[in-house]
XYZ file of N, CA, C and O in Angstrom:
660
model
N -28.369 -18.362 57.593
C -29.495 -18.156 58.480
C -30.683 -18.977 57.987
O -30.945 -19.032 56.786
N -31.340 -19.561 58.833
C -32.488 -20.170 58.296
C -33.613 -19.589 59.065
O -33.754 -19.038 60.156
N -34.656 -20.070 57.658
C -35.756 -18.997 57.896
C -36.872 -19.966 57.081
O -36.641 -20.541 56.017
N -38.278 -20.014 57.920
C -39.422 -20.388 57.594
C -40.119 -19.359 56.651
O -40.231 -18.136 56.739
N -40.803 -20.778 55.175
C -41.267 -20.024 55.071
C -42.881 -20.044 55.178
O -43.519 -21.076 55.385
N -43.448 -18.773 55.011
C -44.569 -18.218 55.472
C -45.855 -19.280 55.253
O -46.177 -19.403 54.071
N -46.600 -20.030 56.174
C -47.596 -20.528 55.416
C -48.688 -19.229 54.538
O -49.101 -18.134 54.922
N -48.841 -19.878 53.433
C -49.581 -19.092 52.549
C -51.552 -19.849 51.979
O -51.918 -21.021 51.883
N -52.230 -18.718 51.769
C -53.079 -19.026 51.809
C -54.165 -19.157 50.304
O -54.371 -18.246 49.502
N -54.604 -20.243 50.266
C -55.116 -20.039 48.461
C -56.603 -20.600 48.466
O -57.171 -21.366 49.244
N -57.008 -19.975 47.375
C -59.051 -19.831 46.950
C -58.381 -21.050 45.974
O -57.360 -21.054 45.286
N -59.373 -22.036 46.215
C -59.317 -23.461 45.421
C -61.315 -23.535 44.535
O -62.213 -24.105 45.154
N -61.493 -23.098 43.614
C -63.123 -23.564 43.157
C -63.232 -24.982 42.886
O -62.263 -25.692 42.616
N -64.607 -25.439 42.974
C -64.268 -26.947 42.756
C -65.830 -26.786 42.338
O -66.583 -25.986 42.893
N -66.208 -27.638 41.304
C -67.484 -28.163 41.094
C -68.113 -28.639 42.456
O -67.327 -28.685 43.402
N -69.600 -29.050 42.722
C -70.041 -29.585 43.474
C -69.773 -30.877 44.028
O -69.519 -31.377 45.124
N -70.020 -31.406 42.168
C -69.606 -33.146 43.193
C -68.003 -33.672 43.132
O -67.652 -34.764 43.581
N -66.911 -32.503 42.368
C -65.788 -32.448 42.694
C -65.331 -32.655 44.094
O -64.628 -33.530 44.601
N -66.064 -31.364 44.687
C -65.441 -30.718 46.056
C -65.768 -32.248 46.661
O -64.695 -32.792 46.923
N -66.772 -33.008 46.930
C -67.307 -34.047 47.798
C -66.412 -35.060 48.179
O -66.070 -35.458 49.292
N -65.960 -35.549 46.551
C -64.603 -36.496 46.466
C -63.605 -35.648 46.774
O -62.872 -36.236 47.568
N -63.278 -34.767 46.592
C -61.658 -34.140 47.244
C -62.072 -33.879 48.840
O -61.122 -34.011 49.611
N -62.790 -33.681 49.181
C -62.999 -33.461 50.755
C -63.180 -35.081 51.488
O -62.838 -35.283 52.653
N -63.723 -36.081 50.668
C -63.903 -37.395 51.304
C -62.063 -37.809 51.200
O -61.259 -37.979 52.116
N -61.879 -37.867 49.758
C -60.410 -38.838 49.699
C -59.193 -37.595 50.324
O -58.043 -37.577 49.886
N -59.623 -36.736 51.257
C -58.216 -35.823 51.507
C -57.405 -35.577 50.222
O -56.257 -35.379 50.619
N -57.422 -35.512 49.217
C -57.053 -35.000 48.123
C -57.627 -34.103 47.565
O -58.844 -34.146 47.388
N -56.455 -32.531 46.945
C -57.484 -31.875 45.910
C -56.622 -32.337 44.330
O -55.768 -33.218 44.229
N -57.081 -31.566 43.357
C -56.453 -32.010 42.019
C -56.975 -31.371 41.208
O -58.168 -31.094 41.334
N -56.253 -30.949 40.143
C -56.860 -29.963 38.791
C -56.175 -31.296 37.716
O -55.407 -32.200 38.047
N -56.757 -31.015 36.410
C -56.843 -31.645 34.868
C -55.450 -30.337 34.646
O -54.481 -30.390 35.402
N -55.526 -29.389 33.693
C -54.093 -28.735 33.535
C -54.190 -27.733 34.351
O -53.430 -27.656 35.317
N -55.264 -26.675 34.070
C -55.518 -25.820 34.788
C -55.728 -25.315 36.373
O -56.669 -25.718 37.057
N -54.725 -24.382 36.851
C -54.274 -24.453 38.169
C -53.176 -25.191 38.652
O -52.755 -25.034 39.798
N -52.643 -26.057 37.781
C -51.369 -26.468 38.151
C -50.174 -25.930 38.632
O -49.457 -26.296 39.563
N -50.050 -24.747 37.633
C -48.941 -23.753 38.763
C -49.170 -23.530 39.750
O -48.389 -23.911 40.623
N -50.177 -22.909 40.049
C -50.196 -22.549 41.333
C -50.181 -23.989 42.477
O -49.402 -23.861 43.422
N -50.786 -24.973 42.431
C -50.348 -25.950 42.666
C -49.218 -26.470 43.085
O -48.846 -26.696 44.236
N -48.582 -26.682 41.857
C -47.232 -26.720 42.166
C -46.423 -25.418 43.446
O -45.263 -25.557 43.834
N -47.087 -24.563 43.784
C -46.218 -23.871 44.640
C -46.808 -23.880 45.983
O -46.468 -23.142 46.908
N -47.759 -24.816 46.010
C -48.269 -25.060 47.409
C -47.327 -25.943 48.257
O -47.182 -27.129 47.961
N -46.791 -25.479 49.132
C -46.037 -26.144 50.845
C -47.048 -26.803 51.695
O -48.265 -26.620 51.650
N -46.359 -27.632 52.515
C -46.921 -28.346 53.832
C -46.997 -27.009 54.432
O -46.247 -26.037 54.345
N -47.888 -27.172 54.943
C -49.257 -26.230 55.914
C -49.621 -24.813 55.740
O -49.825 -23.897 56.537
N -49.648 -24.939 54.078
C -50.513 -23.830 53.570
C -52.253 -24.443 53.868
O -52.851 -25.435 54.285
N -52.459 -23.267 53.401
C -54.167 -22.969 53.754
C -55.257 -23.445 52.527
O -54.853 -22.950 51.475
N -55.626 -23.680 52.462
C -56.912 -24.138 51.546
C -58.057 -23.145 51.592
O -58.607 -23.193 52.692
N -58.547 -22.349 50.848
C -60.297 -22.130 51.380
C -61.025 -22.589 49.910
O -60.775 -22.338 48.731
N -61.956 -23.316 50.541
C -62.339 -24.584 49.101
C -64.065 -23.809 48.922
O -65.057 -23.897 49.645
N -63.814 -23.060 47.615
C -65.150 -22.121 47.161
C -65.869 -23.329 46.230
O -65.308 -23.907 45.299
N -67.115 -23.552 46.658
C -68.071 -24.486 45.721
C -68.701 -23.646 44.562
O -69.691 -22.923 44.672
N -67.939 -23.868 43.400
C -68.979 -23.059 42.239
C -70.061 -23.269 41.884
O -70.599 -24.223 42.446
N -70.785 -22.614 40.955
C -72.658 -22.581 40.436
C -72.379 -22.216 41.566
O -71.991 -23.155 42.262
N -72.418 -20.752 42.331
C -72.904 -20.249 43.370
C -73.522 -20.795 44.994
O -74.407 -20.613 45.831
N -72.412 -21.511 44.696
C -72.700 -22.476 46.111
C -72.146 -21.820 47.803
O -72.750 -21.758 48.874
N -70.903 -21.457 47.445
C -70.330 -20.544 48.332
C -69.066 -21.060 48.356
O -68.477 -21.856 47.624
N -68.559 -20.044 50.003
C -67.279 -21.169 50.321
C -67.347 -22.617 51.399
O -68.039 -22.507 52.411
N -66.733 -23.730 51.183
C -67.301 -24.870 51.821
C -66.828 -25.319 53.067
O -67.556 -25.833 53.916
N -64.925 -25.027 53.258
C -64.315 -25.247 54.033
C -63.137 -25.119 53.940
O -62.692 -24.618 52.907
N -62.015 -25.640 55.269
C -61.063 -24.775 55.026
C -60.007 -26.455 55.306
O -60.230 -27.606 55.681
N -59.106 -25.822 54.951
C -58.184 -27.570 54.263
C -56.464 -27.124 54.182
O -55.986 -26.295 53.409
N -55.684 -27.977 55.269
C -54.125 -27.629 55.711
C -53.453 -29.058 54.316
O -53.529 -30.279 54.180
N -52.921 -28.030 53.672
C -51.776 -28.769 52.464
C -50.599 -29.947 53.985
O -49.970 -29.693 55.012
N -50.912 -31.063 53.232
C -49.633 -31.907 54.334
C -49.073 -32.647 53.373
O -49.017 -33.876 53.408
N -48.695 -32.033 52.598
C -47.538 -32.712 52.316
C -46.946 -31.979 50.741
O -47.196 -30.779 50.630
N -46.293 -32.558 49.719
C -45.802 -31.231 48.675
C -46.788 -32.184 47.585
O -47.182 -33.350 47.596
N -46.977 -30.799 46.482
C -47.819 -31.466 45.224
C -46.875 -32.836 44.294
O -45.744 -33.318 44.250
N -47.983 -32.972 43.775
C -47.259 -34.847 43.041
C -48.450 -35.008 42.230
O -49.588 -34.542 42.304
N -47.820 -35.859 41.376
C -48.849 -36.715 40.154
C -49.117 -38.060 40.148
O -48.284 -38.948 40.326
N -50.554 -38.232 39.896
C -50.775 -39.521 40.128
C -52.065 -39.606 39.203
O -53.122 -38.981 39.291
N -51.529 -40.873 37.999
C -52.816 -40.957 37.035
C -53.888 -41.768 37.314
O -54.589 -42.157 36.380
N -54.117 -42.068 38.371
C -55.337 -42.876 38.855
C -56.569 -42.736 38.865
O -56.701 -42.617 40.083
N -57.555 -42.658 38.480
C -58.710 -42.061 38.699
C -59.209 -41.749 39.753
O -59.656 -42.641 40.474
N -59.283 -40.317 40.172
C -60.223 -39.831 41.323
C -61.704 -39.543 41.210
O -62.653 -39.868 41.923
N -61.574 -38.521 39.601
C -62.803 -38.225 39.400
C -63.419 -38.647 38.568
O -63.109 -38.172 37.475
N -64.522 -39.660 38.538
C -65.341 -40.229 37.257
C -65.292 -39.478 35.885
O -65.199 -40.107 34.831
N -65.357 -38.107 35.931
C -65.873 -37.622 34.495
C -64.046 -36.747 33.971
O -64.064 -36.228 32.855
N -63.244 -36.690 34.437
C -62.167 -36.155 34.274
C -60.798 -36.779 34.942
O -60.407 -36.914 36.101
N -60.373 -37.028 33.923
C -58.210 -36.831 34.635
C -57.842 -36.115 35.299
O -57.626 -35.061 34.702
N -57.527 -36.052 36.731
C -57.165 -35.348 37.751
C -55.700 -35.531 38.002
O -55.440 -36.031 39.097
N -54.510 -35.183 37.094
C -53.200 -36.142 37.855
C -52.866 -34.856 38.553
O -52.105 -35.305 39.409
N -52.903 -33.843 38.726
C -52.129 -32.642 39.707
C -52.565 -32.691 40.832
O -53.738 -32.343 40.967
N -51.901 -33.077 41.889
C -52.600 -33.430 43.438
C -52.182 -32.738 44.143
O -51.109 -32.252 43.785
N -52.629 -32.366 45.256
C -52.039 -32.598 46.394
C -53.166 -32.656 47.830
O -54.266 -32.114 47.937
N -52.415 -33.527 48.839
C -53.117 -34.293 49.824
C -53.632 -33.036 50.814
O -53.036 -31.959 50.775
N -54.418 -33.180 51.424
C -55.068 -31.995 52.543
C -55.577 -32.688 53.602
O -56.044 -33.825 53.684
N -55.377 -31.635 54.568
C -56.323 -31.890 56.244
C -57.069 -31.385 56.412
O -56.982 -30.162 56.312
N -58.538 -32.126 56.853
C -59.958 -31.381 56.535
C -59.312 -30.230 58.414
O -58.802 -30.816 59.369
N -59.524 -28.924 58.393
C -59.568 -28.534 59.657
C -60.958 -27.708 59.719
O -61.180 -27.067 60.746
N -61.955 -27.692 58.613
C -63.006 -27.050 59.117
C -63.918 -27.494 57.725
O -63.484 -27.178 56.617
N -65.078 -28.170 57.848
C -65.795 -28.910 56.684
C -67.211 -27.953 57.036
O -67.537 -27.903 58.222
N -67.901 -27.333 56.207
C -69.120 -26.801 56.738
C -70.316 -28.075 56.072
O -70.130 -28.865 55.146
N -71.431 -27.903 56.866
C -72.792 -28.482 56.386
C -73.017 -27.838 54.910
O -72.171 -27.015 54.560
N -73.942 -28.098 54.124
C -73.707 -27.397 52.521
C -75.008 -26.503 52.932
O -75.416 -25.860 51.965
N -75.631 -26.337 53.922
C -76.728 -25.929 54.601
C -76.351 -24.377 54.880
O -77.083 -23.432 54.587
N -74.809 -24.262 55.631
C -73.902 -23.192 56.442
C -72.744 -23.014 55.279
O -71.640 -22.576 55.603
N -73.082 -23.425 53.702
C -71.892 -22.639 53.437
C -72.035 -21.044 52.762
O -73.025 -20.510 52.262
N -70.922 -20.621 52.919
C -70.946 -19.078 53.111
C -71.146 -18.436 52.163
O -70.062 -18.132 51.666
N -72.188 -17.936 51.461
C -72.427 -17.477 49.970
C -71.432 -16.707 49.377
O -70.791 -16.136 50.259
N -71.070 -16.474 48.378
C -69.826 -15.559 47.697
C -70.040 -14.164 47.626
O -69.266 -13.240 47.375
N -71.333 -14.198 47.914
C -71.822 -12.008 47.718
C -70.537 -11.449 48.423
O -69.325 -11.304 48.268
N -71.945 -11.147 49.611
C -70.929 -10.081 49.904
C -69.789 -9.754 50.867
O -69.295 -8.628 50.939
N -69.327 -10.987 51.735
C -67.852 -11.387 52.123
C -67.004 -11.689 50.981
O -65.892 -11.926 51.452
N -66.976 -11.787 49.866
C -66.124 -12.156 49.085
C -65.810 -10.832 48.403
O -64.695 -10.608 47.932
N -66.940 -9.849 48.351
C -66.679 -8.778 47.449
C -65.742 -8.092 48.464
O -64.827 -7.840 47.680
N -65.441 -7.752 49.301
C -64.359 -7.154 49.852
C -63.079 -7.920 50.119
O -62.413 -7.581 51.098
N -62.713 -8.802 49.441
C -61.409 -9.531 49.206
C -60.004 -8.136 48.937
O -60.047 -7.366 47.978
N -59.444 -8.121 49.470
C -58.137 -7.141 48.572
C -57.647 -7.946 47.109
O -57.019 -7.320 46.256
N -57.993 -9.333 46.935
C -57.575 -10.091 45.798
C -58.210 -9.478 44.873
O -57.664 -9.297 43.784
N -59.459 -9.049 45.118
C -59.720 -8.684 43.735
C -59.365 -7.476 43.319
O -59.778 -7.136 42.210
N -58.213 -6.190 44.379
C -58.161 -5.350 43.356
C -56.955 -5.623 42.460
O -56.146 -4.733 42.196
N -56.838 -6.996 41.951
C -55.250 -7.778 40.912
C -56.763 -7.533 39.531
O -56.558 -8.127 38.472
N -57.572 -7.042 39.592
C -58.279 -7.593 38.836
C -58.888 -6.313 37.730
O -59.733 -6.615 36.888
N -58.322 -4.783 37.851
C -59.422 -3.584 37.966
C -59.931 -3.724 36.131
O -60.607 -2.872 35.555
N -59.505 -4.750 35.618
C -59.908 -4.668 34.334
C -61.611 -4.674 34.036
O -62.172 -4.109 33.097
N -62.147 -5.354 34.945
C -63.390 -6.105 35.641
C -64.568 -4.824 36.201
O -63.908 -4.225 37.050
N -65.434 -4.401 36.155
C -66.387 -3.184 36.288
C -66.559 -3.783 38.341
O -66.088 -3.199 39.317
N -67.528 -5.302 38.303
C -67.902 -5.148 39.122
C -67.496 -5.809 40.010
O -66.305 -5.908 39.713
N -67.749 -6.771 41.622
C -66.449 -7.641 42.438
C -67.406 -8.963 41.766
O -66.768 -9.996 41.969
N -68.525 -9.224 41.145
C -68.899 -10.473 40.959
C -67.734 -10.564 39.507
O -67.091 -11.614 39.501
N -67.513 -9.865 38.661
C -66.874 -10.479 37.408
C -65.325 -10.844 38.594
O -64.865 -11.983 38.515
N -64.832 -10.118 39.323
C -63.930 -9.993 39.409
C -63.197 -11.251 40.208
O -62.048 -11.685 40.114
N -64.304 -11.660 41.022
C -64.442 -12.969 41.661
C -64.689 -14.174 40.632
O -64.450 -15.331 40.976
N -64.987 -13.981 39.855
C -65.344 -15.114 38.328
C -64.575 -14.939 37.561
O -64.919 -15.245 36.420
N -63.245 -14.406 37.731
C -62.437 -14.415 37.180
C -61.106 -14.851 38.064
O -60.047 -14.686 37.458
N -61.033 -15.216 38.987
C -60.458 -15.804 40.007
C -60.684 -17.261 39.933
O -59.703 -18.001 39.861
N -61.833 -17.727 39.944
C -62.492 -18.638 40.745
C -62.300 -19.409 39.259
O -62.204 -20.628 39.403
N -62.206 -18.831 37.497
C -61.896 -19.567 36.686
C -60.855 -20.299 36.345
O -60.840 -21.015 35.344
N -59.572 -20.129 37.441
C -58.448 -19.976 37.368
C -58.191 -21.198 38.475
O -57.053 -21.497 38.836
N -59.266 -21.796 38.917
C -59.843 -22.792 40.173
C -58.554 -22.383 41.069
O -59.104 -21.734 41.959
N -57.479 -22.377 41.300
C -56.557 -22.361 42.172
C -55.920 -20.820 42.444
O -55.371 -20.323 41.461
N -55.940 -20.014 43.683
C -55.526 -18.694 43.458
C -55.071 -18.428 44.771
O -55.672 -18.793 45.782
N -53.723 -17.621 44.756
C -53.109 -17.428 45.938
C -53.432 -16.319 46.705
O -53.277 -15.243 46.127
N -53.825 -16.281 47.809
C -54.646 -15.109 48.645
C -53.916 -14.577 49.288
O -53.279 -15.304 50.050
N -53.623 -13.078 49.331
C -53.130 -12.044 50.666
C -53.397 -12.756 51.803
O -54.233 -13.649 51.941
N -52.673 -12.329 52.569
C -52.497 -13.106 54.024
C -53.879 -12.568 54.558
O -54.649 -13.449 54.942
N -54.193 -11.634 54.621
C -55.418 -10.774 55.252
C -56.247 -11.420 54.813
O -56.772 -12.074 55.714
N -56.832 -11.672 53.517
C -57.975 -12.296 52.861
C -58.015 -13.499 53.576
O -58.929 -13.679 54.381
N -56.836 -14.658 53.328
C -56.979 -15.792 53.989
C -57.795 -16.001 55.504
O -58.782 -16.665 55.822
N -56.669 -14.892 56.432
C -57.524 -15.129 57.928
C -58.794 -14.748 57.962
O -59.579 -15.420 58.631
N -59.286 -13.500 57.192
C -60.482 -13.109 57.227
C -61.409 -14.621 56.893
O -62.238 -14.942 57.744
N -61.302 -15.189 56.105
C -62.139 -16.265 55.256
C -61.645 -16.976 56.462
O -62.615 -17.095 57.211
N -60.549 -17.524 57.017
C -60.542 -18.520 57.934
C -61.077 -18.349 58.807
O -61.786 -19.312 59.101
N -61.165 -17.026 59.890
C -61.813 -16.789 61.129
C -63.764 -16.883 60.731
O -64.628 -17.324 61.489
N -63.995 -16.215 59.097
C -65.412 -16.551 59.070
C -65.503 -18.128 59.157
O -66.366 -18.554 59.924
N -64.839 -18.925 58.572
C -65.069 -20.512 58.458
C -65.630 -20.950 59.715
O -66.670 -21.537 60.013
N -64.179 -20.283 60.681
C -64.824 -20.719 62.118
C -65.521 -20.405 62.905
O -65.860 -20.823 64.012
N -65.742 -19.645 62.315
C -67.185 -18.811 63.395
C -68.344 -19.023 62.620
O -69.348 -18.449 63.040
N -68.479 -19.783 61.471
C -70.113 -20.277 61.049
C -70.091 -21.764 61.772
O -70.968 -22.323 62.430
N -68.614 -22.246 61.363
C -68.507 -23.415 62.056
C -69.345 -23.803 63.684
O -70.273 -24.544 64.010
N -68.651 -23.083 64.231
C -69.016 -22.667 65.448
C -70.732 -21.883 65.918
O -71.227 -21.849 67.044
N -71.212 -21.433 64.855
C -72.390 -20.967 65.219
C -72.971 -21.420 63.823
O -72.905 -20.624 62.886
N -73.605 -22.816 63.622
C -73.874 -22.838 62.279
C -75.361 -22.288 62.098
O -76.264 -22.458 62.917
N -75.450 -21.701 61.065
C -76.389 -20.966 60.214
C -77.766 -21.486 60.522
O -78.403 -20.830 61.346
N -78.407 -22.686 59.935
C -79.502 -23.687 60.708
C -80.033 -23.665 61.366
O -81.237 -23.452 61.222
N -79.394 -23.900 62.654
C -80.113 -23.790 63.821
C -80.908 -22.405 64.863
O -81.719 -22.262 65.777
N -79.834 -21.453 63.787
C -80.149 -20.103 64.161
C -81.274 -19.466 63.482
O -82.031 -18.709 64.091
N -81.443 -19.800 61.993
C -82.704 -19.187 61.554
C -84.052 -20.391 61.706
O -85.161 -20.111 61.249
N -83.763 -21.844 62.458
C -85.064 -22.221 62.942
C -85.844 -21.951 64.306
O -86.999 -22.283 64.574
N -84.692 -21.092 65.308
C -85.054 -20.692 66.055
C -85.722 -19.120 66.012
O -86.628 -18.647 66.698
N -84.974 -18.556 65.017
C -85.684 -17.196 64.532
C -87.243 -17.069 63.839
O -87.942 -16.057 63.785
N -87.594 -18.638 63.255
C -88.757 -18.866 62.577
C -89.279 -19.023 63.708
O -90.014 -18.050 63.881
N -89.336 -19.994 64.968
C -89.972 -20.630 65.828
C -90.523 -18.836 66.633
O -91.674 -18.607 67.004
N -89.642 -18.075 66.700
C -90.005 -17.224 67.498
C -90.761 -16.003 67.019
O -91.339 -15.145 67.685
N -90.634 -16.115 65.820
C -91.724 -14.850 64.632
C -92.951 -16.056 64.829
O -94.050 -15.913 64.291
């Protein structure tokens, strides 16, 4: 019998000016760390790409094709050979990206975590791990928010809220 399997959905952290180059060259990539999980990413799993130093989450990114190594330089300050290629399907302004409070604190991922008092350690302990595989629920939740800031970006809504106070 053959049987598909499930696209699956994963929290990727990336430095700032990391995320920029992996979102310009359609490539993401870790140095060692996160490589497993990596390695178990399929064509048209899910991406949700969290900008660390408290930046938020940035956008959302379809795996096309399987992970591979390549020692080339991507990133100026680090060896990146663990790759794999992505499809931008939702890029936010850095204006509209989605802060980590308090949509993130209700993740079900973090109850893998109860060692942790509060959801910020518990999320910083995820997010150290740069690559992390998400409950299906978590994923759509984070995907349907992507598209609905997408879709109503943040900006334009609180200059019209200023214009009218």
């Amino acid at each position: 019998m053959f049987t598909l399997d499930p696209m699956r959905y994963w929290l990727w952290a990336a430095q700032p000016t990391h995320f920029a180059t992996f979102a310009q060259t359609g490539t993401f990539a870790v140095r060692r760390q996160g490589r497993s999980a990596l390695r178990r990413m399929r064509n048209g799993d899910r991406i949700i790409a969290v900008v660390t130093k408290g930046k938020g989450v940035a956008g959302l990114f379809e795996v096309v094709g399987e992970p591979f190594e390549d020692a080339t330089s991507l990133l100026h300050d680090k060896a990146t050979p663990h790759r794999v290629r992505v499809r931008r399907l939702a890029a936010l302004p850095e204006d509209d990206w989605i802060p980590t409070g308090p949509l993130l604190d209700e993740l079900t991922v973090l109850r893998e975590y109860p060692q942790f008092d509060s959801s910020a350690e518990r999320l910083a302990a995820i997010l150290r791990q740069l690559v992390h595989e998400l409950p299906t629920v978590d994923g759509k939740v984070l995907e349907f928010t992507i598209h609905a800031r997408q879709a109503a970006p943040l900006g334009p809504i609180l200059d019209f809220v200023e214009r009218f106070i």
